[in-house]
């Protein structure tokens, strides 16, 4: 189903050429996890929920794969958090931006049907990306473009499937960066404040549940390297 969603999204002009390669990298790591959410990932989801709920200002940054696979559920997360969704893509073209913004607007309607209890908040989620008026410092090219009322001013940011360069630049800005990445060895996974090493469509519903229940509290001593080590141990166990 995920592959079909991605090939449909590619046909609709939502994805960069490299998007399916990135998905394949993710699938390979997911086999090593036994295609299940491990305990370490569960803890990282809880930590992410706590950070997002307690942030003064947060934002959910999405790329093409993210919109194709989990846009609807992430709009529901943004509704609970009362925060914007910002389309921020590595290879920015006007056509791709338009395809993604229009997909998100359809997903907003889908989200209203799926989560009627959040309908009002879902209707209010700002969807940013069309008119960036700021730049992420220390990044070259159009991939640095962002919104001043979105990524630029947020204290905490959830970025599923982020690229290593941009993750480093966001951390250098002093933000709390929570990422979802199946590869525990990627630069993104190693640089982020909190790394959820889990499959996007499997962990976002769990995150939404944590956000709704608002019963999670931030672990001041969160050790992301230790969490990554735990995930790597799970992956190595599969090879025994
Ligand atoms: P980095 O730039 O962080 O060093 P990279 O260049 O290998 O890593 P990117 O293409 O920048 O990777 O980001 C895509 C990441 O998303 C990959 O690490 C891949 O494993 C991961 N990924 C792909 N699909 C999914 C998915 N469905 N769920 C979770 N992670 C995924
Ligand atoms: Mg990269």
XYZ file of C-alpha atoms and ligand atoms in Angstrom:
272
model
C 0.000 0.000 0.000
C 2.819 2.393 0.846
C 4.530 1.684 -2.468
C 1.288 2.313 -4.344
C 0.775 5.599 -2.518
C 4.287 6.679 -3.429
C 4.074 5.695 -7.088
C 0.725 7.515 -7.332
C 2.303 10.557 -5.659
C 5.223 10.412 -8.109
C 2.762 10.355 -11.013
C 0.992 13.388 -9.498
C 4.281 15.323 -9.510
C 4.618 15.392 -5.715
C 8.001 13.670 -5.458
C 11.604 14.306 -6.440
C 13.318 11.634 -8.544
C 15.238 10.363 -5.537
C 12.118 9.877 -3.370
C 11.599 6.213 -4.165
C 15.265 5.480 -3.454
C 14.846 7.096 -0.029
C 11.782 4.947 0.600
C 13.727 1.808 -0.339
C 16.441 2.743 2.173
C 13.761 3.015 4.809
C 12.220 -0.367 3.912
C 15.596 -2.097 4.239
C 16.043 -0.795 7.781
C 12.453 -1.668 8.649
C 13.148 -5.350 7.872
C 15.880 -5.210 10.496
C 13.348 -3.885 13.002
C 10.992 -6.769 12.205
C 8.594 -4.100 10.872
C 7.528 -3.278 14.418
C 7.775 -0.291 16.764
C 10.513 -1.208 19.240
C 10.543 -0.033 22.874
C 13.239 2.553 22.183
C 11.132 4.044 19.380
C 8.109 4.047 21.666
C 10.098 6.087 24.189
C 11.240 8.506 21.467
C 7.624 9.001 20.373
C 6.656 9.854 23.960
C 9.568 12.285 24.265
C 8.633 13.931 20.961
C 5.028 14.377 22.100
C 6.223 15.957 25.339
C 8.555 18.370 23.530
C 5.910 19.424 21.018
C 3.218 19.877 23.676
C 5.424 21.992 25.911
C 7.009 24.125 23.167
C 6.123 27.785 23.068
C 5.836 27.479 19.285
C 6.071 24.366 17.178
C 5.705 23.365 13.550
C 5.460 20.160 11.529
C 7.676 20.267 8.442
C 6.691 17.922 5.603
C 8.284 16.767 2.358
C 6.827 14.812 -0.570
C 7.144 11.296 0.881
C 5.674 12.489 4.166
C 2.636 14.065 2.534
C 2.085 10.973 0.376
C 2.309 8.554 3.296
C 0.991 10.383 6.345
C -0.251 13.880 5.463
C -3.753 13.252 6.811
C -2.558 11.963 10.190
C -0.016 14.785 10.531
C -2.725 17.383 9.933
C -4.552 15.801 12.884
C -1.356 16.096 14.976
C -1.053 19.772 13.977
C -4.706 20.271 14.955
C -4.072 18.939 18.465
C -0.928 21.068 18.751
C -2.596 24.105 17.244
C 0.445 24.550 14.996
C 1.121 24.961 11.261
C 2.192 22.350 8.745
C 4.947 23.697 6.501
C 5.916 22.158 3.187
C 9.683 22.300 3.042
C 11.249 20.324 0.247
C 14.823 19.757 -0.761
C 14.291 20.110 -4.507
C 11.840 23.000 -4.676
C 10.000 23.691 -7.924
C 6.761 25.683 -8.225
C 4.988 22.634 -9.717
C 5.941 20.308 -6.878
C 4.994 22.893 -4.256
C 1.613 23.331 -5.860
C 1.030 19.558 -6.083
C 1.907 19.145 -2.397
C -0.174 22.075 -1.174
C -3.158 20.843 -3.117
C -2.688 17.266 -1.779
C -2.605 18.670 1.769
C -5.793 20.616 1.194
C -7.537 17.390 0.122
C -6.049 15.602 3.111
C -7.484 18.280 5.391
C -10.969 17.199 4.268
C -10.041 13.549 4.730
C -8.757 14.329 8.240
C -12.040 16.030 9.132
C -13.890 12.838 8.231
C -11.427 10.562 10.016
C -11.195 12.670 13.184
C -14.576 14.418 13.545
C -13.773 15.280 17.176
C -10.963 17.521 15.859
C -12.910 19.006 12.940
C -12.791 22.635 14.158
C -9.055 22.569 14.917
C -8.318 20.752 11.636
C -10.073 23.542 9.750
C -7.764 26.071 11.423
C -4.389 24.391 10.733
C -2.301 26.836 8.631
C -0.685 25.102 5.675
C 2.497 27.030 4.859
C 5.064 26.755 2.104
C 3.693 28.794 -0.775
C 5.258 32.147 0.126
C 8.451 31.656 2.115
C 9.715 34.939 3.577
C 12.682 33.638 5.554
C 15.763 31.470 5.197
C 17.387 28.807 7.337
C 20.910 30.182 7.971
C 23.952 28.210 6.735
C 22.087 26.424 3.959
C 22.474 27.250 0.317
C 19.834 27.257 -2.408
C 16.042 27.032 -2.379
C 16.048 24.294 0.277
C 16.751 27.034 2.846
C 13.523 28.900 2.094
C 10.995 28.865 4.909
C 8.213 30.837 6.555
C 8.937 33.317 9.333
C 5.713 32.293 11.114
C 6.561 28.595 10.649
C 9.971 26.938 10.711
C 11.965 30.148 11.247
C 10.312 31.107 14.547
C 9.415 27.682 15.980
C 11.246 26.459 19.087
C 10.391 22.854 18.368
C 10.012 21.177 15.024
C 8.835 17.735 13.974
C 10.455 16.752 10.673
C 9.704 13.297 9.389
C 12.306 12.116 6.867
C 14.629 15.118 7.103
C 17.910 15.475 5.267
C 21.152 15.596 7.244
C 22.266 19.058 6.119
C 19.027 20.695 7.037
C 18.798 18.866 10.340
C 22.249 20.202 11.265
C 21.241 23.729 10.251
C 18.047 23.577 12.351
C 19.973 22.313 15.383
C 22.503 25.136 14.879
C 19.558 27.559 15.131
C 18.954 26.211 18.650
C 15.727 24.404 17.897
C 14.478 21.208 19.444
C 14.443 18.972 16.363
C 12.420 15.745 16.493
C 12.833 13.486 13.471
C 11.383 10.224 12.204
C 14.011 8.186 10.355
C 14.318 4.414 9.951
C 18.070 4.689 9.461
C 19.699 5.048 12.898
C 23.049 5.721 11.178
C 21.961 8.667 9.023
C 23.328 12.114 9.752
C 19.779 13.212 10.507
C 19.286 10.446 13.087
C 22.605 11.281 14.740
C 22.174 15.043 14.783
C 18.545 15.422 15.907
C 17.464 16.199 19.465
C 15.105 13.198 19.398
C 15.125 10.487 16.727
C 12.148 8.189 16.328
C 13.581 5.184 14.480
C 10.308 3.790 13.228
C 8.263 3.650 10.056
C 6.372 6.867 9.445
C 2.862 5.439 8.988
C 3.323 3.145 11.992
C 4.508 5.780 14.459
C 2.398 8.825 13.559
C -0.883 7.295 14.893
C 0.927 6.491 18.168
C 2.249 10.054 18.311
C -1.248 11.402 17.679
C -2.553 9.308 20.552
C 0.151 10.629 22.908
C -0.580 14.207 21.832
C -4.304 13.755 22.431
C -3.809 12.326 25.891
C -1.351 15.020 26.891
C -0.123 12.828 29.747
C 3.504 12.642 28.700
C 6.235 14.666 30.357
C 9.605 15.621 28.932
C 12.643 13.660 30.092
C 15.183 16.341 30.993
C 17.964 13.787 30.765
C 16.977 12.458 27.319
C 20.020 10.744 25.799
C 19.450 10.448 22.054
C 22.708 8.552 21.422
C 21.710 5.954 23.998
C 18.284 5.618 22.392
C 19.938 5.066 18.989
C 22.204 2.424 20.536
C 19.138 0.610 21.851
C 17.562 0.613 18.390
C 20.788 -0.668 16.813
C 20.860 -3.521 19.371
C 17.329 -4.477 18.325
C 18.419 -4.476 14.675
C 21.470 -6.628 15.423
C 19.370 -9.118 17.394
C 17.346 -9.816 14.252
C 20.582 -11.018 12.642
C 21.301 -13.598 15.417
P 21.147 11.928 5.881
O 21.033 13.055 4.913
O 20.356 12.144 7.118
O 22.542 11.495 6.224
P 20.162 10.216 3.721
O 20.744 11.176 2.768
O 20.434 8.760 3.564
O 20.496 10.603 5.217
P 17.627 11.372 3.156
O 17.221 11.024 1.786
O 18.212 12.693 3.399
O 18.596 10.277 3.719
O 16.394 11.125 4.121
C 15.527 10.040 3.984
C 15.568 9.142 5.226
O 14.240 8.713 5.491
C 16.384 7.871 5.015
O 17.286 7.734 6.084
C 15.378 6.711 5.069
O 15.889 5.609 5.772
C 14.228 7.324 5.823
N 12.900 6.822 5.422
C 12.419 6.626 4.172
N 11.136 6.200 4.190
C 10.765 6.149 5.505
C 9.561 5.815 6.185
N 8.465 5.464 5.527
N 9.546 5.899 7.529
C 10.650 6.293 8.219
N 11.827 6.622 7.639
C 11.904 6.554 6.296
Mg 20.614 13.329 2.919
